[in-house]
XYZ file of C-alpha atoms in Angstrom:
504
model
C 0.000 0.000 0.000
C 2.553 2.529 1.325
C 5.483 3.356 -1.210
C 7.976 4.834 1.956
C 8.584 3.854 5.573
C 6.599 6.164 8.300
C 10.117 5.857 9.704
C 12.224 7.214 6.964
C 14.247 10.447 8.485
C 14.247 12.407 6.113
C 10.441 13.253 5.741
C 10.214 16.904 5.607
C 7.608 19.219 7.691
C 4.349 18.815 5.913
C 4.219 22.594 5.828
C 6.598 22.769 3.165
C 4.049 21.005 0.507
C 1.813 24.255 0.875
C 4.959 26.859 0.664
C 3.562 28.615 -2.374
C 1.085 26.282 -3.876
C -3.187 27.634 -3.868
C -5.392 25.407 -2.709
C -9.226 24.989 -3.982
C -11.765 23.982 -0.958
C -15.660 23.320 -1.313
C -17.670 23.198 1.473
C -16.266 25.847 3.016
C -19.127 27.350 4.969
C -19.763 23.966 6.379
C -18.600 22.430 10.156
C -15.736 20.701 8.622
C -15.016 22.829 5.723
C -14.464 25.644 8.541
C -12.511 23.645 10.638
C -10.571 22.743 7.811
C -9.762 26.215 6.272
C -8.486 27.507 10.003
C -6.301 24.322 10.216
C -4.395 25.620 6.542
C -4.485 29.019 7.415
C -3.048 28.644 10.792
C -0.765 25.231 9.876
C 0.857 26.204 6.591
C 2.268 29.969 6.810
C 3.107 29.416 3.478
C 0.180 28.917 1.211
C -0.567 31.440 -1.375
C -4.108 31.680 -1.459
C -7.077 29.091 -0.434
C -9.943 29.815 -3.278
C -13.570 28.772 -1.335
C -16.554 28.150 -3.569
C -19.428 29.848 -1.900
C -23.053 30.090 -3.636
C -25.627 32.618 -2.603
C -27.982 31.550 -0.012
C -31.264 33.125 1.479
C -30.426 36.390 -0.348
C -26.714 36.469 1.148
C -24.146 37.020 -1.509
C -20.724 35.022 -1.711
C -18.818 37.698 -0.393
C -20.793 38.426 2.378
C -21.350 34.627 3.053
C -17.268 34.631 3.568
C -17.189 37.595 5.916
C -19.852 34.949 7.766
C -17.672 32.955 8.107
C -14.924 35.133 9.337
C -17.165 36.256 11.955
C -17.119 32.643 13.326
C -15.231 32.464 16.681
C -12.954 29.577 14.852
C -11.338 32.746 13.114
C -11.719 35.216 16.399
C -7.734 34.695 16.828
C -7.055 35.698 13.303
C -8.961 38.710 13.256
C -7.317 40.086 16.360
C -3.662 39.411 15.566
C -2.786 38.639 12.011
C -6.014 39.885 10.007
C -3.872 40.339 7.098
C -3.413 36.252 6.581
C -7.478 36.149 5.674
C -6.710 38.298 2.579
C -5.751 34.600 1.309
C -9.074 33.413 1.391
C -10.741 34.381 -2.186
C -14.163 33.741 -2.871
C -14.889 31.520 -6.318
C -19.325 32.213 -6.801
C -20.273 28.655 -8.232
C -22.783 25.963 -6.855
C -21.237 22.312 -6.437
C -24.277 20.607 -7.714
C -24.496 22.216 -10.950
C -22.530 21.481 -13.539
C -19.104 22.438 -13.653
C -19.878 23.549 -9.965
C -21.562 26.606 -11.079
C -18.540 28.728 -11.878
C -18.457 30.617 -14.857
C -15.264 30.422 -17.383
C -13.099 32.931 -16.254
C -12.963 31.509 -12.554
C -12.455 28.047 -14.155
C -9.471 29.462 -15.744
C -8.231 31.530 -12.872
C -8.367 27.476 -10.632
C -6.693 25.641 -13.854
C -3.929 27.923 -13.900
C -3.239 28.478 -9.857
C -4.489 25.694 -7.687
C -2.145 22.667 -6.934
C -4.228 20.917 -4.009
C -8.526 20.220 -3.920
C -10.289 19.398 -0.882
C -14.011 18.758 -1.499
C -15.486 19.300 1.349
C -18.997 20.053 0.300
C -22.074 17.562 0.222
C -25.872 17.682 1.121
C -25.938 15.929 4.827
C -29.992 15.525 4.830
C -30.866 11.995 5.548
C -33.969 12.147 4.622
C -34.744 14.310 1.547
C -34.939 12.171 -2.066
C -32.454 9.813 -3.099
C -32.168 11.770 -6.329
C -31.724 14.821 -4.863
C -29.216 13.734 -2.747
C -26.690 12.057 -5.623
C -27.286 15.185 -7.745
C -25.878 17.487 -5.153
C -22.946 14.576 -3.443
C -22.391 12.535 -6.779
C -22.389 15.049 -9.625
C -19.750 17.070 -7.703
C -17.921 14.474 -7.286
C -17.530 14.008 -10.775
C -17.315 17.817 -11.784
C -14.397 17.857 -9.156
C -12.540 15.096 -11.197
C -12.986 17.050 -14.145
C -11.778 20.477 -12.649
C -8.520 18.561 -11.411
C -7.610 16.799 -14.917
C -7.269 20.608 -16.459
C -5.932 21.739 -13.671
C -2.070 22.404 -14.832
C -0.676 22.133 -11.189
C -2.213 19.591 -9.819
C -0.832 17.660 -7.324
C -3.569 16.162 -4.688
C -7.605 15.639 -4.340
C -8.601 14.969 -1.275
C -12.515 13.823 -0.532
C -14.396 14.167 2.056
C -16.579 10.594 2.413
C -18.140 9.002 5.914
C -17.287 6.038 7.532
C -20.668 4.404 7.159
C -20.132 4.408 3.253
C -20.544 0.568 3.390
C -22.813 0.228 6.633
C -25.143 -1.254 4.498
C -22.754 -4.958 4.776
C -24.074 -7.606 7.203
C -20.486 -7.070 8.483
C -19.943 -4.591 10.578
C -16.234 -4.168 10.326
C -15.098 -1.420 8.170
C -11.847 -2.002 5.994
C -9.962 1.080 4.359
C -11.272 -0.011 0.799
C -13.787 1.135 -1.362
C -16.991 -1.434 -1.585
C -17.307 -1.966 -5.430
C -20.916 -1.308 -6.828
C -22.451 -4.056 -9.382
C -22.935 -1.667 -11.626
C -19.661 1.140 -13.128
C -20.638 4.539 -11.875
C -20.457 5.998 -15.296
C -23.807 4.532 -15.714
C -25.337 6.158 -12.688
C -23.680 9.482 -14.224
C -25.234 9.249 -17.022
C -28.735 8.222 -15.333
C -28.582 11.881 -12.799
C -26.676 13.786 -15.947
C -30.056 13.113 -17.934
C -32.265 13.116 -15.255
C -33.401 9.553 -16.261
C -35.229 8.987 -12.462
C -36.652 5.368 -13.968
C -33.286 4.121 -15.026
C -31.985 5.629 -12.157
C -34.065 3.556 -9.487
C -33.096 0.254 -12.039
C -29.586 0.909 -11.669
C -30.182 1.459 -7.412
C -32.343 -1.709 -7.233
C -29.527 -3.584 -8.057
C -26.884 -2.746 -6.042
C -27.755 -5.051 -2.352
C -27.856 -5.213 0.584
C -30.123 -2.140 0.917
C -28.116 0.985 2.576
C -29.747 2.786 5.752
C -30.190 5.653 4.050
C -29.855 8.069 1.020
C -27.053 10.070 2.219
C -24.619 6.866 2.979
C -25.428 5.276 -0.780
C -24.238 8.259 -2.361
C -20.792 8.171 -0.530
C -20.565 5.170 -1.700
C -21.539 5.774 -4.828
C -18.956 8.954 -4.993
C -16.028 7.031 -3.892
C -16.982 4.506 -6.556
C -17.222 7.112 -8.984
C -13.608 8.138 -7.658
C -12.395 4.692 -8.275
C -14.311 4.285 -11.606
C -12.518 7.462 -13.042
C -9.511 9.147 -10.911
C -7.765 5.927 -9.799
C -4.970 7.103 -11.573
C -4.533 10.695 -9.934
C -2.959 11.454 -6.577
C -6.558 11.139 -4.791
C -7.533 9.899 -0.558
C -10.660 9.909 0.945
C -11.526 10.439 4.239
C -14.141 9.182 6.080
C -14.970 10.811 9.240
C -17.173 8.756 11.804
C -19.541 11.059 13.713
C -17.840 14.057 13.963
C -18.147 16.013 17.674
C -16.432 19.167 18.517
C -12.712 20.450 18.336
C -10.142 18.636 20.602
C -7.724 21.180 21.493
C -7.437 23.769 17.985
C -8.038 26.071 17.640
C -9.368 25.886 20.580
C -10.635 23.197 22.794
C -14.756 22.472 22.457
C -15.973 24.300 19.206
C -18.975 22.972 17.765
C -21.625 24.012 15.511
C -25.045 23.432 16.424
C -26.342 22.298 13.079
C -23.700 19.411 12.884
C -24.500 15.870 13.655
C -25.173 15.066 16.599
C -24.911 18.397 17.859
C -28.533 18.876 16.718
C -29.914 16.033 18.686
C -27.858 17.113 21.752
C -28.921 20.130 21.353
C -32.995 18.792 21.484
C -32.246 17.270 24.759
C -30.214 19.645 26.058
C -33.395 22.364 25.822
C -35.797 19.758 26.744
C -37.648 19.451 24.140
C -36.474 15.725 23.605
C -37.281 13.408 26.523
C -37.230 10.053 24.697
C -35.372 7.984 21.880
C -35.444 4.937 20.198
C -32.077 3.278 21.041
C -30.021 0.911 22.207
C -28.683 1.996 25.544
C -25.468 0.269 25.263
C -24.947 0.971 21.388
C -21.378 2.335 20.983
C -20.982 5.974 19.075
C -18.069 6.469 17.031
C -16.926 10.018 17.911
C -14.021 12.030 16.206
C -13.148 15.575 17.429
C -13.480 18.328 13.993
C -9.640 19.048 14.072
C -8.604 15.430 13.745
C -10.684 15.085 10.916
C -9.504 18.603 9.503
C -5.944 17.976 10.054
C -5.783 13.998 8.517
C -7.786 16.101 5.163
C -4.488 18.462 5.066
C -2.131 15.148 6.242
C -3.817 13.232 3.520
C -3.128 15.942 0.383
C 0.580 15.959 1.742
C 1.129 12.257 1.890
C -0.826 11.469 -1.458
C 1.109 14.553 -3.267
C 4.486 14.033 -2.240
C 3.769 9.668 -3.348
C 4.402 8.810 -0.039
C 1.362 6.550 0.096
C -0.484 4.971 -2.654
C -3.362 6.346 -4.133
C -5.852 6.399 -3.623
C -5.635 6.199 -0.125
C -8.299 5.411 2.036
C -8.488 6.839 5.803
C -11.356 5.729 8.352
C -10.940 8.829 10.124
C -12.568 7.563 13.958
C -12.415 6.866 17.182
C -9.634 5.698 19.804
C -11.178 3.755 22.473
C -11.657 6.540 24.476
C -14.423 7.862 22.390
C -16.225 4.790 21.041
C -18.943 5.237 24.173
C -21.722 3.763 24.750
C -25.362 6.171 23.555
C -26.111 6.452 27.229
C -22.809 7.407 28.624
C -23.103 10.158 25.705
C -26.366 11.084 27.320
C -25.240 10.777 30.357
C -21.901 13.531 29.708
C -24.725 15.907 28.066
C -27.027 15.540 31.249
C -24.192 16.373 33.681
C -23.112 19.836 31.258
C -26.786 20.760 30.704
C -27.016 20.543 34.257
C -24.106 23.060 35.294
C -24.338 24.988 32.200
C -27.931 26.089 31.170
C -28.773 26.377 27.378
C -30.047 29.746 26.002
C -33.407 29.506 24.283
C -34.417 26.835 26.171
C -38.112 24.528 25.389
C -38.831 23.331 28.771
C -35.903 22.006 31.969
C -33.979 19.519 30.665
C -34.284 15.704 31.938
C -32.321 12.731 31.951
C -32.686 11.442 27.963
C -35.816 8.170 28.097
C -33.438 5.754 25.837
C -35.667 2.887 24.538
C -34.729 0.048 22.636
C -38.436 -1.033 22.183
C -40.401 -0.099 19.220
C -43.855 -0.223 20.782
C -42.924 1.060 23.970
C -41.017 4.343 22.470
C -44.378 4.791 20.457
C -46.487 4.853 23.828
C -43.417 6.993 25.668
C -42.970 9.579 22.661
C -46.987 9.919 23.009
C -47.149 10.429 26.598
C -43.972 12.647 26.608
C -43.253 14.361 23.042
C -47.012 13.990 21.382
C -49.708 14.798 24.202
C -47.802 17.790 25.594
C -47.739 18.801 21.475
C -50.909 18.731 20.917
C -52.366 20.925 23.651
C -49.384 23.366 23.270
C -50.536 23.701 19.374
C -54.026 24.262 21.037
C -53.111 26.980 23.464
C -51.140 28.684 20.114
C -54.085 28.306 18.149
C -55.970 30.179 20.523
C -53.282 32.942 21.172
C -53.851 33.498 17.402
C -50.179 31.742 16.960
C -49.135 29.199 14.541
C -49.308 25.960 15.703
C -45.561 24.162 15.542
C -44.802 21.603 18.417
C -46.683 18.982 17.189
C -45.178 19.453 13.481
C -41.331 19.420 15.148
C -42.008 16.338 16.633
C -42.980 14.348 13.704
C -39.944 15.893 11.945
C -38.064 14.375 14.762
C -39.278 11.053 14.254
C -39.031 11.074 10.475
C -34.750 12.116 10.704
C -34.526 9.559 13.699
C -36.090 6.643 11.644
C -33.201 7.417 9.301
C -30.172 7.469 11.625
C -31.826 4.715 13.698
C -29.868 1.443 11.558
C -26.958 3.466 13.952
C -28.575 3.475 17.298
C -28.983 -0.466 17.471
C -25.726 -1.858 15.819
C -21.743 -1.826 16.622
C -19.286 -0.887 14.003
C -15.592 -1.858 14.124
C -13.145 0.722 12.137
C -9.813 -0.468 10.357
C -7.543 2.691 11.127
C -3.588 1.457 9.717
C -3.861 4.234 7.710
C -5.032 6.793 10.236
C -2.120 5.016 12.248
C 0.373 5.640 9.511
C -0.581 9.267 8.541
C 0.182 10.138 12.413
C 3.779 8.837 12.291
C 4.634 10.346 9.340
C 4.281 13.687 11.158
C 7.328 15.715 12.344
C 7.503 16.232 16.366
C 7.851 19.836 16.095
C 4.400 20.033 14.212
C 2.822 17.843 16.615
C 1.818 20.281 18.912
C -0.420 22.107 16.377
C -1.645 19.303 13.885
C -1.960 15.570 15.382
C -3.936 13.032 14.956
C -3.108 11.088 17.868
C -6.132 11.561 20.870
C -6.470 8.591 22.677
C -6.253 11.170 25.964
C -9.675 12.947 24.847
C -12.949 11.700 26.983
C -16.626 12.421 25.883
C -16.757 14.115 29.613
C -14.103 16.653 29.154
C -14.783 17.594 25.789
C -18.451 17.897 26.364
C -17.570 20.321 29.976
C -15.280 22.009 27.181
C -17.966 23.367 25.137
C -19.874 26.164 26.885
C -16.814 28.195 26.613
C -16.292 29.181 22.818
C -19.495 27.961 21.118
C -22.090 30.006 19.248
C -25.083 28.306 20.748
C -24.115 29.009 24.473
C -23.981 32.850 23.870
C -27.365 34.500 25.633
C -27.221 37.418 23.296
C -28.848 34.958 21.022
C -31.825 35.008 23.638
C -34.445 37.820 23.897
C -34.568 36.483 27.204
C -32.431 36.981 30.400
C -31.475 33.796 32.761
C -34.012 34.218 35.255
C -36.679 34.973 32.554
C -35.785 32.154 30.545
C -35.459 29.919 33.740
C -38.996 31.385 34.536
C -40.122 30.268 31.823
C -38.947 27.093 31.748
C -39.968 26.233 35.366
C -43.899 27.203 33.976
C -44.087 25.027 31.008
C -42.764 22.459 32.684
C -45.289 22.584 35.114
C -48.063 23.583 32.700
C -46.555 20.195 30.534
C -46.677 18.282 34.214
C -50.205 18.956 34.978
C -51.214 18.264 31.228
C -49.729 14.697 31.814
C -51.046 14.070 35.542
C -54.925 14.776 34.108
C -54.197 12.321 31.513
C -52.890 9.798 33.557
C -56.051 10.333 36.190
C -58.288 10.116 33.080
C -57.333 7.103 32.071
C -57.221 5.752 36.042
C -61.131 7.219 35.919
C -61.637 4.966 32.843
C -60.431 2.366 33.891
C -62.395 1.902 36.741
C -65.310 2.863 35.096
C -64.480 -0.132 32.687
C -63.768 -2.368 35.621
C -66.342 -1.661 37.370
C -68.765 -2.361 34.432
C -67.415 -5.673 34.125
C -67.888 -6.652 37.694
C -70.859 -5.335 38.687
């Protein structure tokens, strides 16, 4: 696999590969893609420039979407001391699911003639929207990526940004650092979303068994295919990140987004507003902190570019030991920081997470706590002139949880020799900003970690103040409390009226 020892002495700092060379990243405005553009700003002093491909979204221009980003506390440190470095960052206007990712010709020029390294970063994360939908935007791309790097007349490294449950679908749960080959060549499925042939399309998906868990894993494993199929012979890895959790110690220790992952479910119980899930208790999550994954993406370009591993090269980016934990010791972290650490714009006080591994008793549970409450909190809404929501949230709740729920029940195994080898090729002195070694992290201290630097824990994001907000809390809990208790004494009532029909 590997054409040099990770022992050889006279591996050079990885920083050097960047000294001069552009660099072309999609997904920029993303959690990772974020991550990942801090880690080459702050990592390799000498890059030229790092072109981001931003579309506009909800009326916000590209430009303005980059000075977003800026604003981000990831790049707090920059903005303060060296502000001049983020004059590197240039801002390519495209759209990766289009064709030729949106750009028009004179910024495919400007990339064909400057850019040396390609980190696609960018893919639609919704579990649950259309399968075709969701291989136009992470499939397509794929491919128009390809095509961008064969013109490109500096090229040296793509790296891809995949997920380690590309080949969940397998009976066996043990990963390898290979691609799963389709049935079918992924030219043909090209061709299928290129001509928006749906019916040939679903022919082509029907074939390719066992069934995947969901939408957005088939088309990473359709795109690394697709990678395989028709860049095997470029400098290319792929990394697959497991479930991705906040920053282990860079930039700074705990920084998370709250739309990431699962962030967003955290997030749901932290505010209250989820008191039950369908799990397995003692399921293990696969967590890996934001700036391991960021730093193997940079790692990866290096080793690929320089031939020091063969390509392409395939990195299950997860765990150590130390974070494969158990769902309910993950609850039981987020319980113990919700409980010290309040949550602005909280639903209702926060509880120990109801973790069921029963179908038909998480239906009757997610009635009695998610569904009852819902329904006469629409009413009250309804009545205050208000539109009703609760009710609605829930039952998106349950629809993205049926899709992630293949997760909650089984145990994966990761191969990670080339994770392993990626970290010894790096020099000690670099160590201290870019590693990928963290066996030391614990869910418990990075969890604790987080109220410090992330956006979700600032109150300015609350029209309310602490005491109002804890006031308010305090009466829809009871208000949700006393809902519940004249349930549960109506259905006492009827069933001793029953009863005592029966035996009279």
């Amino acid at each position: 696999m590997f054409e040099s020892s990770p022992q050889d002495n006279h591996v050079p700092r990885f920083a050097n590969f960047y000294d001069g060379k552009s660099v072309f990243v999609t997904g920029a405005s993303g959690f990772i893609g974020a991550v990942l553009l801090e880690t080459l700003l702050r990592c390799c002093p000498g890059i030229k420039s790092i072109y981001i491909l931003l579309r506009s979204k909800k009326n916000v221009q590209p430009e303005a979407r980059k000075e977003q980003i800026f604003n981000r506390k990831l790049f707090e440190k920059f903005k303060e001391e060296t502000p001049e470095i983020l004059k590197k960052v240039r801002v390519i206007s495209g759209d990766a699911s289009l064709p030729k990712l949106g750009m028009n010709e004179e910024d495919i020029q400007l990339l064909v003639d400057e850019v040396s390294v390609v980190f696609h970063c960018a893919a639609d994360i919704n579990f649950i929207k259309p399968l075709q939908f969701v291989l136009t935007n992470n499939v397509l791309s794929v491919s128009s990526v390809i095509e961008l790097c064969r013109q490109m007349r500096k090229f040296e490294a793509l790296v891809y940004t995949s997920t380690a449950y590309s080949n969940s679908n397998h009976l066996n749960l043990s990963i390898k650092e290979e691609i799963h080959r389709l049935p079918i060549r992924a030219e043909k499925f090209l061709d299928a979303l290129k001509n928006e042939d749906n019916e040939m399309l679903q022919e082509l998906i029907a074939r390719c068994k066992p069934d995947w868990p969901n939408s957005y894993t088939f088309s990473k494993c359709l795109a690394e295919n697709v990678i395989m199929d028709t860049a095997s012979d470029l400098p290319v890895a792929i990394i697959r990140p497991s479930v991705v959790i906040s920053t282990w110690k860079h930039p700074m220790p705990g920084y998370v987004e709250g739309n990431s992952g699962l962030t967003a479910l955290s997030l749901g119980v932290g505010k209250g507003f989820i008191k039950v899930a369908y799990a397995d208790p003692h399921c293990k999550v696969n967590l890996v902190p934001a700036d391991i994954v960021a730093n193997s993406h940079v790692l990866a370009a290096w080793s690929v570019g320089t031939k020091r591993s063969a390509s392409p090269l395939i990195v299950n980016c997860t765990a150590t030991e130390s974070l494969d934990v158990k769902f309910s010791e993950h609850n039981e972290s987020l319980t113990e920081l919700v409980r010290e650490f309040p949550l602005p714009q909280s639903f209702a006080q926060p509880q120990n997470l109801i973790i069921v591994p029963y179908k038909y008793l998480y239906y009757i549970l997610a009635a009695y706590y998610h569904y009852l409450p819902a329904i006469f909190l629409d009413g009250m809404l309804r009545i205050l002139g208000k539109k009703p929501r609760v009710y609605s949230l829930y039952r998106f709740l349950d629809t993205v949880m049926s899709s992630v729920n293949f997760f909650l029940f089984r145990n994966f195994e990761f191969e990670r020799k080339n994770m392993e080898f990626l970290d010894k090729l790096i020099h000690q002195e670099d160590r201290k900003d870019l590693a990928l070694d963290f066996r030391d992290a614990t869910i418990l201290r990075m969890t604790l970690s987080i109220p410090e630097v992330c956006p979700f824990y600032d109150w300015k994001i609350d029209r309310k103040s602490k005491s109002q907000r804890q006031r308010i809390m305090y009466m829809r809990h009871m208000l949700i409390t006393g809902i519940q208790g004249i349930f549960l004494m109506t259905c006492c009532l009827f069933i001793y009226w029953a009863f005592s029909l029966i035996f009279r």
